[in-house]
Amino acid sequence: MGSISFGQTEVNGKILNRDSKEPVAYANIGIPKTDVGTLSNQDGSFSILIPAKHSSDTLLFSALGFGKRAIPVQTLTKKTTVIYLGEKNTVLNETVVYGQKTANKVFELGNSEFKGGIITTDTTYAGRSNSLLIENRGPQYKKELQFPVYVTKASLRIFKNNLKSFKYRLRLNEVDSLTGSPGKDLLQRSIVAESTVRNGWLDFDLSQLNLVMSKPFFITVEQILTKADRITIADGYRDFIQKNPTKIKNDTVVRDGKKEVRQILKGSAMDLPGVFVAIAVSQFAKENYVCYVRETSFGEWKKVRGILTATVTLSNQAHVSKRKLQSPCSDDSADCRVEKMSKDFLDETGMVGMQICAAVGGKIKLSRSFGYADLENKILVNDSTKFRIASISKSMTTAALMKLVVENKLDLDVDIQKYLPQFPEKKYSFTARQLAGHLAGFRDYDSMTDYVHHEHYDNAIQALKVFQDDTLLFKPGAKFYYSTFGWRVLGAVIENISHKNYLTYMNENIFVPLHLRNTCGHDVTKEIPNRSKFYDATGQENEFGDVSFMYAGGGLLSTANDLVKFGQAMFRQPDEVRQLLFTSQKTSDGKETGYGLGWYVGVDKNGHRYWHHSGDGFSNSSHLLIYPDDDVVIAFLANGQEGAAFDIEKVASLFFKK
């Protein structure tokens, strides 16, 4: 559980495999681009101290072969947290060489020279890594070696070990094209070597993995220190200082922009408990090798002069295979590219399930489902799986408003009191147009208590009591301020005018006429067929309360196919309706807001004009885009908030007119 002392927050928890529920050992945990980081223990448990200055940051959880999870620190401090990581379903593309008759040749690259060693003495955090660039140049140049090559072994030189036993994990990293530092992990499994050797070589056997490298890469060794190891090191460090005061000096360093006094060891300290990895420090080594170090799992890589003593054994002889492993979808079609993007996204984020649908010229061109609607029962997502559409509910609600406008039952520019006299009068009057354009002055969610409700409301008018006594934040029209609260008022307006419950009106006048067979309100009191379960940032199932208080602004369920149908119907509305929906409103001083009635309007990153809306909660995410000039409509739904970051505009670009 979380506890706070001396300006730090201690976060404790356990990391489990999402599918098997088994512990994930030695997972990386930390705050990106800082020295705050650690590793999980063999049983998946972890404990990490978060300095006060990082209390508003995000903690990242990852493990080789698993997707990542990014969770705000503030949500992890109240209890022991279980974090679920999903395994990546990576299909390797194997390079196969047939009919090769040349003899197998073995080469060794890397640095085998050393003079002295370095030790990790940080007892607060863990995950320190040393990385050496492997390239065929310099003193180890092999004339006959050409990439691609097979990696069969990696070796790390231990200068001196003072622990009973120790562990190191091997990682292989590509070279980052921008920085030249270690980049993406190339090895998607955890290779850990444990040893009791006092000095000598620590080997990692890779011969069975058939790893093919087509260009220079980094070999990275990551020290695995358990909490017990860190306690042993800390105790030994204090004992060493007491016995050897002359070997310690205080030095002022700048850390995160602030001056700190740190203790520096002078001279030999080879009796300290810990593991000294061998390094070369000569000018020759500096000129011929490249080495980086990072202090914790997600710390920034820093180039160092001390060159790690490590080597790799390579072979130019490929293992002939009877089969060629490749992705089931290997062409350059839009369908295959979307499949790869979607599977990579699920693997990388650990999100459980998603749908995506696209139509061009009024015809469905793509409809795909990925992952699970119900992880525990292994129920896959299909095109009928209903997801929360969150704020896209606002776009659907405007369809109801437009129907009332066309029927002359609603004037968008009349004081809302005409249609909702039971709503308490405010200092200023406001209109349906202002409510639908986020210009009415209503606030939005201030806290979790605003967002998560457990009381069920039978209708939109009843739900007004949650906020009806609030004062307006500003004079309506003065500025754009996104507010779901204002849309609750619009839901009540629809009820008062139609004399029907909001959901009943939507079903009879929008969902059924548009053939949206899988669209409805998320009424938690009813059994809804084919409804997805929803998963929070930790990977655990979490509904986050009853959404009956916000149906009109964020409480509807639908499918990606239904959203595309809806988008097509809105695109084909009469010109006067489209003008109302998709023309940016303006503030009272004439500034465009980029928002019409329930729709954002603008230009996407590809330079194409579009009308769009997205939404997300703590366990769901959604996107709906209409490209009027390209006649493209595309929708995305997911049962995790991570989907908010899915690059739906990139997918849309695959369907633009060439």
XYZ file of C-alpha atoms in Angstrom:
658
model
C 0.000 0.000 0.000
C 1.075 3.608 -0.272
C 2.597 5.558 2.577
C 4.039 9.067 2.640
C 7.021 10.218 4.686
C 9.828 12.741 4.355
C 8.385 14.099 1.134
C 8.288 10.682 -0.517
C 5.504 8.312 -1.459
C 6.115 4.582 -1.193
C 4.197 2.622 -3.793
C 3.883 -1.123 -3.279
C 2.226 -3.708 -5.453
C 2.501 -6.837 -7.514
C 2.826 -7.394 -11.269
C 1.001 -10.351 -12.780
C 0.658 -11.891 -16.223
C -2.763 -10.753 -17.423
C -3.614 -14.150 -18.917
C -2.032 -16.702 -16.584
C -2.138 -14.573 -13.400
C 1.436 -15.713 -12.704
C 3.992 -13.232 -11.304
C 6.090 -11.254 -13.762
C 9.624 -11.345 -12.391
C 12.069 -8.472 -12.885
C 9.600 -6.170 -14.615
C 10.839 -2.623 -15.153
C 9.127 0.101 -13.138
C 9.938 3.792 -13.188
C 9.225 7.353 -14.192
C 10.475 8.042 -17.738
C 13.575 10.231 -18.122
C 14.325 10.233 -14.391
C 16.485 8.171 -12.051
C 13.380 6.936 -10.228
C 13.030 3.263 -11.049
C 13.194 -0.297 -9.819
C 12.525 -3.916 -10.765
C 9.899 -6.319 -9.516
C 11.055 -9.241 -7.418
C 10.887 -12.852 -8.560
C 7.377 -13.138 -7.078
C 6.257 -10.036 -9.014
C 6.147 -7.795 -5.942
C 7.667 -4.338 -5.994
C 8.223 -1.311 -3.817
C 9.358 2.080 -5.058
C 9.851 5.474 -3.422
C 8.461 8.407 -5.385
C 9.932 11.829 -4.471
C 7.335 14.533 -3.841
C 8.357 16.447 -6.975
C 7.271 13.449 -9.068
C 3.913 12.899 -7.336
C 2.046 14.213 -10.383
C 4.039 12.124 -12.872
C 3.217 8.797 -14.484
C 4.744 5.487 -13.439
C 5.576 3.149 -16.311
C 5.456 -0.656 -15.989
C 6.957 -2.938 -18.631
C 8.622 -6.303 -19.105
C 10.276 -7.967 -22.055
C 7.642 -9.796 -24.040
C 4.807 -7.815 -22.449
C 2.962 -4.607 -23.209
C 3.424 -1.455 -21.124
C 1.142 0.218 -18.614
C 1.348 3.915 -17.756
C -0.398 4.825 -14.497
C -0.510 8.204 -12.710
C 1.371 8.033 -9.401
C -1.536 9.650 -7.582
C -3.795 6.689 -8.348
C -1.337 4.177 -6.887
C -0.803 5.489 -3.360
C -3.917 4.302 -1.549
C -3.580 0.532 -1.535
C -1.446 -2.348 -2.642
C -1.887 -2.353 -6.388
C -2.032 -5.338 -8.712
C -0.765 -4.469 -12.180
C -1.634 -6.767 -15.072
C 0.685 -6.903 -18.084
C -0.457 -8.587 -21.275
C 1.907 -10.818 -23.215
C 2.836 -9.650 -26.691
C 1.700 -11.894 -29.496
C 4.755 -11.190 -31.598
C 5.213 -13.275 -34.728
C 8.830 -13.299 -35.813
C 9.867 -12.918 -39.419
C 12.664 -15.429 -39.752
C 15.400 -14.881 -42.317
C 16.065 -18.245 -43.953
C 19.044 -19.091 -46.156
C 18.639 -22.198 -48.304
C 21.339 -24.192 -50.024
C 24.198 -22.536 -48.180
C 27.305 -24.692 -48.580
C 29.968 -22.488 -47.011
C 31.441 -23.596 -43.721
C 30.080 -22.072 -40.571
C 32.247 -19.176 -39.391
C 32.174 -17.814 -35.865
C 33.205 -14.283 -34.940
C 33.578 -12.379 -31.704
C 32.870 -8.651 -31.459
C 32.949 -6.275 -28.532
C 35.441 -5.165 -25.922
C 37.447 -7.835 -24.102
C 39.987 -5.473 -22.494
C 39.561 -4.052 -18.995
C 41.289 -2.201 -16.229
C 39.277 -1.991 -13.055
C 35.545 -2.138 -12.486
C 32.507 -0.106 -11.463
C 29.870 -0.896 -8.853
C 26.245 0.128 -8.363
C 25.830 1.650 -4.892
C 22.350 3.179 -5.222
C 20.267 1.316 -2.644
C 17.041 3.235 -3.236
C 16.406 2.261 -6.838
C 17.311 -0.561 -9.193
C 17.605 -1.364 -12.878
C 21.004 0.162 -13.687
C 22.125 -0.825 -17.178
C 25.359 -0.674 -19.166
C 25.180 -0.849 -22.937
C 27.942 -1.475 -25.487
C 27.579 -0.845 -29.218
C 28.362 -3.897 -31.325
C 29.627 -3.000 -34.788
C 32.171 -4.518 -37.108
C 34.900 -1.881 -36.925
C 37.969 -0.875 -34.953
C 40.289 -3.353 -33.280
C 37.798 -6.226 -33.541
C 37.131 -5.737 -37.271
C 36.404 -9.017 -39.075
C 36.875 -8.778 -42.828
C 34.750 -11.825 -43.604
C 31.846 -10.828 -41.361
C 28.862 -9.191 -42.976
C 25.412 -8.470 -41.620
C 22.971 -10.147 -41.242
C 24.503 -12.380 -38.590
C 23.245 -14.793 -35.959
C 23.878 -14.023 -32.278
C 24.714 -17.214 -30.411
C 26.239 -15.967 -27.142
C 26.854 -12.836 -25.094
C 29.385 -12.494 -22.301
C 29.959 -9.992 -19.508
C 33.237 -9.709 -17.617
C 32.860 -9.619 -13.825
C 35.817 -7.813 -12.278
C 34.910 -8.660 -8.678
C 31.836 -10.006 -6.922
C 31.350 -9.612 -3.154
C 27.807 -11.003 -2.960
C 26.813 -14.621 -2.354
C 25.209 -14.611 -5.777
C 24.092 -12.053 -8.331
C 21.867 -11.729 -11.393
C 22.155 -9.837 -14.662
C 19.628 -9.636 -17.453
C 20.641 -9.393 -21.087
C 18.879 -7.024 -23.468
C 19.624 -6.372 -27.122
C 18.721 -2.925 -28.424
C 18.584 -1.292 -31.819
C 20.508 1.947 -32.358
C 18.232 4.960 -31.996
C 18.405 6.799 -35.317
C 18.159 10.241 -33.694
C 20.426 9.967 -30.639
C 22.692 7.019 -31.405
C 21.878 5.643 -27.941
C 20.200 2.292 -27.196
C 16.689 2.217 -28.609
C 13.929 -0.332 -29.039
C 14.323 -3.765 -27.433
C 15.095 -6.433 -30.009
C 14.870 -9.369 -27.625
C 11.292 -10.004 -26.491
C 12.005 -12.354 -23.633
C 13.816 -12.086 -20.346
C 17.252 -13.737 -20.414
C 18.650 -13.755 -16.865
C 21.928 -15.290 -15.750
C 22.644 -15.963 -12.072
C 26.110 -16.735 -10.809
C 28.325 -17.018 -7.735
C 31.552 -16.397 -9.652
C 33.990 -14.066 -7.884
C 35.617 -12.910 -11.102
C 35.527 -14.071 -14.685
C 33.066 -14.229 -17.559
C 29.287 -14.458 -17.174
C 27.796 -16.074 -20.279
C 24.312 -15.807 -21.785
C 23.514 -18.710 -24.129
C 21.437 -17.457 -27.083
C 22.069 -20.334 -29.483
C 18.506 -21.668 -29.344
C 16.845 -18.322 -30.091
C 18.007 -18.038 -33.708
C 18.466 -14.271 -33.337
C 19.291 -12.510 -36.578
C 20.843 -9.041 -36.592
C 20.900 -7.107 -39.847
C 22.845 -4.072 -38.610
C 24.879 -2.826 -35.618
C 23.123 -3.152 -32.261
C 23.684 -2.661 -28.540
C 24.290 -5.393 -26.007
C 22.824 -4.231 -22.694
C 23.332 -5.794 -19.272
C 20.872 -4.852 -16.560
C 21.717 -5.569 -12.952
C 18.893 -7.218 -11.024
C 19.002 -6.104 -7.397
C 16.298 -7.387 -5.090
C 15.241 -5.473 -1.999
C 17.328 -7.903 0.084
C 20.357 -7.172 -2.116
C 19.911 -3.438 -1.634
C 19.673 -3.833 2.137
C 22.881 -5.896 2.136
C 24.649 -3.279 0.031
C 23.389 -0.407 2.188
C 24.507 -2.098 5.418
C 27.897 -2.895 3.936
C 28.303 0.623 2.600
C 27.645 2.147 6.033
C 30.067 -0.313 7.628
C 32.733 0.543 5.044
C 32.369 4.287 5.714
C 32.756 3.787 9.452
C 35.895 1.702 9.000
C 37.415 3.789 6.196
C 36.553 7.472 6.808
C 39.602 8.641 4.871
C 38.282 7.028 1.686
C 35.164 9.188 1.659
C 34.875 12.785 0.535
C 31.848 15.017 0.137
C 31.264 16.505 -3.285
C 28.596 18.910 -4.520
C 26.764 17.812 -7.639
C 23.812 19.214 -9.565
C 20.868 16.809 -9.735
C 17.587 17.804 -11.403
C 18.716 21.432 -11.327
C 19.462 21.445 -7.592
C 22.732 21.199 -5.716
C 23.204 18.107 -3.590
C 26.048 16.941 -1.385
C 27.028 13.381 -2.214
C 29.630 11.042 -0.799
C 32.365 10.037 -3.228
C 34.707 7.082 -2.748
C 38.406 7.824 -3.047
C 40.821 5.162 -4.140
C 40.097 1.442 -3.970
C 36.813 0.253 -2.518
C 36.915 -3.319 -3.699
C 35.623 -4.641 -0.377
C 32.244 -2.990 -0.757
C 29.392 -5.511 -1.063
C 28.153 -5.657 -4.621
C 29.301 -6.582 -8.105
C 32.018 -4.725 -9.993
C 31.620 -5.109 -13.763
C 34.843 -4.766 -15.705
C 35.486 -1.650 -17.793
C 38.231 -0.225 -19.996
C 39.126 3.419 -19.431
C 41.958 4.037 -21.894
C 41.927 6.611 -24.665
C 42.191 3.709 -27.087
C 38.950 2.204 -25.763
C 37.185 5.552 -25.880
C 38.141 6.060 -29.520
C 37.095 2.597 -30.661
C 33.977 1.751 -28.651
C 30.699 3.390 -27.692
C 29.151 2.799 -24.287
C 26.035 4.155 -22.538
C 24.698 3.910 -18.992
C 21.284 4.551 -17.465
C 20.674 4.528 -13.737
C 17.178 3.012 -13.660
C 14.713 1.224 -15.900
C 13.457 4.328 -17.702
C 16.277 6.761 -16.994
C 17.951 8.649 -19.804
C 20.904 7.017 -21.506
C 24.179 8.846 -20.948
C 27.315 8.280 -22.962
C 30.281 7.365 -20.743
C 34.019 7.048 -21.133
C 34.318 3.807 -19.161
C 33.781 1.081 -21.775
C 31.941 -2.028 -20.641
C 33.870 -5.254 -21.023
C 31.428 -7.432 -22.904
C 31.435 -9.472 -26.091
C 29.086 -11.289 -28.414
C 29.649 -14.419 -30.448
C 28.247 -14.233 -33.975
C 27.819 -16.713 -36.791
C 27.398 -16.169 -40.522
C 25.809 -19.585 -40.900
C 22.025 -19.521 -40.846
C 20.078 -22.450 -39.499
C 18.151 -23.849 -42.413
C 14.461 -24.018 -41.553
C 11.732 -26.090 -43.154
C 9.254 -23.299 -42.654
C 9.294 -19.569 -42.931
C 7.612 -17.750 -40.082
C 5.885 -14.573 -41.082
C 2.928 -12.468 -40.150
C -0.411 -13.895 -41.369
C -0.980 -10.554 -43.068
C 2.076 -9.578 -45.083
C 0.954 -7.389 -47.999
C 0.739 -3.599 -48.111
C -3.059 -3.378 -48.244
C -4.959 -1.068 -45.908
C -6.434 -4.098 -44.145
C -3.025 -5.593 -43.409
C -1.537 -2.290 -42.312
C -4.444 -1.687 -39.936
C -4.076 -5.209 -38.561
C -0.401 -4.649 -37.825
C -1.021 -1.221 -36.280
C -3.807 -2.591 -34.109
C -1.948 -5.670 -32.901
C 1.179 -3.635 -32.207
C -0.927 -1.145 -30.252
C -2.510 -3.878 -28.133
C 0.893 -5.437 -27.513
C 2.541 -2.155 -26.617
C -0.180 -0.765 -24.341
C -1.564 -3.937 -22.799
C -5.073 -2.823 -23.722
C -7.537 -5.732 -23.743
C -9.826 -5.251 -26.747
C -10.812 -2.902 -29.597
C -12.865 -2.443 -32.764
C -12.205 -0.388 -35.862
C -14.417 0.308 -38.860
C -14.023 2.493 -41.962
C -16.343 3.370 -44.845
C -15.554 5.072 -48.152
C -18.241 6.459 -50.415
C -20.952 5.041 -48.184
C -19.580 1.477 -48.274
C -17.791 -0.365 -45.486
C -14.175 -1.005 -46.521
C -12.802 -2.230 -43.214
C -14.352 -3.829 -40.129
C -11.947 -5.474 -37.713
C -11.995 -6.609 -34.099
C -9.010 -7.401 -31.884
C -8.463 -8.762 -28.384
C -10.968 -9.682 -25.724
C -14.363 -8.347 -24.698
C -14.133 -10.501 -21.566
C -10.608 -11.466 -20.633
C -11.464 -13.822 -17.779
C -13.829 -15.929 -19.887
C -11.737 -15.543 -23.063
C -14.610 -14.016 -25.069
C -13.198 -12.321 -28.154
C -14.314 -8.930 -29.452
C -16.535 -9.174 -32.547
C -18.320 -6.574 -34.651
C -21.391 -6.782 -32.376
C -19.500 -6.161 -29.138
C -20.840 -3.012 -27.487
C -18.355 -0.517 -26.055
C -18.813 2.735 -24.187
C -18.599 5.586 -26.672
C -18.050 8.221 -23.944
C -18.255 11.776 -25.321
C -19.318 10.668 -28.792
C -22.675 10.431 -27.006
C -22.749 14.232 -27.410
C -22.615 13.880 -31.196
C -25.527 11.445 -31.100
C -27.511 13.724 -28.819
C -27.193 16.535 -31.362
C -28.990 14.336 -33.887
C -31.974 14.410 -31.522
C -31.656 18.187 -31.113
C -31.632 18.637 -34.896
C -34.791 16.574 -35.251
C -36.538 18.816 -32.721
C -35.230 21.914 -34.530
C -36.458 20.665 -37.933
C -39.869 19.939 -36.354
C -39.939 23.512 -34.977
C -40.089 22.188 -31.424
C -36.755 23.683 -30.373
C -35.244 27.095 -31.009
C -31.507 26.900 -30.427
C -31.273 30.569 -29.468
C -34.078 30.866 -26.896
C -33.459 31.037 -23.143
C -33.312 27.449 -21.922
C -35.881 28.291 -19.224
C -38.576 28.096 -21.919
C -37.920 24.373 -22.308
C -36.752 23.560 -18.802
C -38.538 25.839 -16.340
C -37.779 23.536 -13.386
C -34.031 24.157 -13.763
C -32.870 26.840 -11.265
C -32.322 30.225 -12.886
C -28.733 31.460 -13.030
C -27.211 34.917 -13.020
C -27.167 34.814 -16.817
C -29.485 33.166 -19.303
C -28.116 30.647 -21.784
C -29.345 28.759 -24.844
C -29.321 25.253 -26.316
C -26.830 26.423 -28.945
C -24.437 27.597 -26.231
C -24.894 24.367 -24.268
C -24.186 22.266 -27.380
C -21.086 24.369 -28.162
C -19.558 24.399 -24.647
C -20.160 28.128 -24.356
C -22.814 28.204 -21.609
C -20.428 28.594 -18.651
C -20.980 25.226 -16.953
C -18.082 23.549 -15.202
C -16.793 20.065 -15.989
C -15.650 17.240 -13.714
C -13.573 18.479 -10.794
C -12.790 15.132 -9.171
C -13.480 11.413 -9.170
C -16.600 12.031 -7.061
C -17.931 14.152 -9.937
C -17.281 11.360 -12.419
C -18.020 8.154 -10.501
C -21.610 7.831 -9.268
C -23.363 4.781 -7.864
C -26.888 6.196 -7.660
C -29.146 5.247 -10.569
C -31.316 7.879 -12.252
C -34.453 6.934 -14.186
C -34.328 9.974 -16.425
C -32.231 13.001 -17.371
C -34.440 15.453 -15.461
C -33.926 13.497 -12.244
C -30.148 13.524 -12.778
C -30.030 17.342 -12.840
C -29.989 17.431 -9.052
C -26.327 16.420 -9.092
C -25.254 19.910 -10.223
C -28.320 22.115 -10.716
C -27.367 24.476 -7.874
C -23.894 25.217 -9.305
C -23.144 28.772 -10.411
C -21.896 29.484 -13.921
C -18.156 29.957 -14.346
C -18.523 32.909 -16.728
C -21.057 34.815 -18.767
C -22.352 32.500 -21.530
C -20.579 33.092 -24.823
C -17.476 34.607 -23.249
C -15.274 31.579 -23.873
C -15.184 27.921 -24.863
C -15.091 25.619 -21.828
C -15.650 21.899 -22.410
C -18.430 20.650 -20.139
C -20.340 17.376 -20.035
C -22.550 18.963 -17.374
C -24.129 21.203 -20.020
C -25.085 18.148 -22.057
C -26.997 16.741 -19.119
C -29.167 19.848 -19.353
C -29.722 19.136 -23.052
C -30.806 15.578 -22.223
C -33.408 17.021 -19.858
C -34.527 19.512 -22.541
C -35.147 16.608 -24.953
C -37.238 14.885 -22.278
C -39.328 17.961 -21.507
C -40.048 18.729 -25.164
C -40.771 15.139 -26.230
C -42.428 13.994 -22.976
C -40.359 10.836 -23.265
C -37.400 9.435 -21.395
C -34.135 10.433 -23.116
C -33.165 6.841 -23.931
C -36.639 6.045 -25.221
C -36.609 9.113 -27.469
C -33.126 8.291 -28.793
C -34.101 4.701 -29.535
C -37.333 5.587 -31.346
C -36.052 8.600 -33.278
C -32.332 8.020 -33.851
C -31.160 4.450 -33.209
C -33.989 2.526 -34.915
C -34.432 4.816 -37.957
C -30.682 4.752 -38.637
C -30.534 0.969 -38.113
C -28.091 1.294 -35.220
C -28.979 -2.126 -33.847
C -26.154 -2.266 -31.335
C -26.517 1.225 -29.869
C -28.238 1.889 -26.540
C -27.821 3.491 -23.144
C -25.399 1.891 -20.722
C -28.084 1.017 -18.176
C -26.236 -0.973 -15.518
C -29.547 -2.226 -14.072
C -30.199 -4.264 -17.215
C -28.544 -7.247 -18.830
C -27.140 -5.946 -22.116
C -26.176 -8.675 -24.631
C -22.690 -8.549 -26.162
C -21.499 -5.755 -23.858
C -17.753 -5.625 -23.359
C -16.264 -5.579 -19.932
C -14.038 -2.586 -19.191
C -10.500 -2.440 -17.826
C -8.666 0.294 -15.936
C -5.038 1.401 -16.179
C -3.828 -1.506 -14.019
C -5.456 -4.028 -16.370
C -8.149 -4.966 -13.874
C -11.868 -5.073 -14.694
C -13.473 -1.847 -13.509
C -16.879 -0.370 -14.404
C -16.387 2.972 -12.575
C -19.930 3.319 -11.346
C -23.368 4.017 -12.843
C -23.429 6.357 -15.857
C -27.191 7.069 -15.886
C -26.456 10.633 -14.740
C -24.746 11.435 -18.058
C -26.377 9.426 -20.865
C -26.701 12.481 -23.142
C -23.097 13.573 -22.703
C -21.179 10.334 -22.221
C -23.290 7.305 -21.282
C -24.158 5.476 -24.506
C -22.974 2.115 -25.829
C -22.342 1.297 -29.477
C -20.104 -0.523 -31.946
C -17.585 0.845 -34.433
C -19.869 -0.281 -37.278
C -22.853 1.565 -35.798
C -20.761 4.700 -35.285
C -19.724 4.627 -38.946
C -23.382 4.256 -39.964
C -24.222 7.222 -37.751
C -21.374 9.289 -39.191
C -22.517 8.517 -42.740
C -26.070 9.577 -41.846
C -24.839 12.901 -40.433
C -22.684 13.509 -43.498
C -25.723 13.046 -45.727
C -28.041 15.371 -43.818
C -29.597 18.342 -45.665
C -27.248 21.280 -46.124
C -29.003 23.437 -43.519
C -28.587 20.729 -40.857
C -24.949 20.126 -41.771
C -24.320 23.860 -41.527
C -25.681 23.880 -37.983
C -23.735 20.812 -36.889
C -20.388 21.404 -38.546
C -19.853 25.171 -38.507
C -17.559 26.407 -35.764
C -19.293 28.559 -33.184
C -17.754 31.824 -32.030
C -17.250 33.449 -28.657
C -18.904 36.786 -27.974
C -15.731 38.578 -29.130
C -15.777 36.785 -32.488
C -13.161 34.051 -31.967
C -13.900 30.664 -33.532
C -14.005 27.788 -31.044
C -13.362 24.914 -33.464
C -16.558 23.276 -32.186
C -19.990 23.286 -33.817
C -22.976 21.499 -32.260
C -21.610 18.320 -30.682
C -18.731 18.075 -33.186
C -15.190 19.414 -33.430
C -14.399 20.880 -36.843
C -10.972 21.469 -38.325
C -8.070 19.954 -40.246
C -6.266 16.755 -39.249
C -2.507 16.201 -39.161
C -2.614 15.074 -42.802
C -4.069 18.430 -43.861
C -7.533 17.016 -44.581
C -10.722 18.720 -43.435
C -12.693 16.667 -40.911
C -15.520 16.693 -38.383
C -14.811 14.576 -35.368
C -15.297 13.680 -31.741
C -13.491 11.403 -29.335
C -14.043 10.317 -25.793
C -12.443 8.428 -22.976
C -13.061 7.477 -19.380
C -10.933 5.542 -16.932
C -11.803 2.283 -18.705
C -12.856 3.143 -22.258
C -11.958 5.231 -25.312
C -13.518 6.157 -28.635
C -12.954 8.045 -31.910
C -15.355 9.020 -34.704
C -14.116 10.971 -37.734
C -15.932 12.219 -40.835
C -13.872 13.451 -43.818
C -16.362 15.340 -46.014
C -13.953 15.974 -48.910
C -12.795 12.342 -49.005
C -16.184 10.768 -48.167
C -14.477 8.718 -45.452
C -15.998 7.838 -42.083
C -13.932 5.939 -39.541
C -14.572 4.810 -35.961
C -12.568 3.203 -33.167
C -13.709 1.781 -29.814
C -11.773 0.153 -26.978
C -12.367 -1.188 -23.485
C -9.420 0.688 -21.984
C -8.450 4.350 -21.734
C -5.196 3.636 -23.557
C -7.123 3.731 -26.848
C -7.306 7.515 -26.591
C -3.739 7.485 -27.960
C -4.490 5.240 -30.940
C -3.462 6.988 -34.173
C -6.856 6.911 -35.880
C -5.857 9.735 -38.241
C -3.058 7.570 -39.634
C -5.566 4.791 -40.279
C -7.930 7.275 -41.957
C -5.165 8.369 -44.333
C -5.083 4.849 -45.808
C -8.521 5.469 -47.295
C -8.065 8.947 -48.755
C -8.505 9.496 -52.453
C -5.192 8.960 -54.233
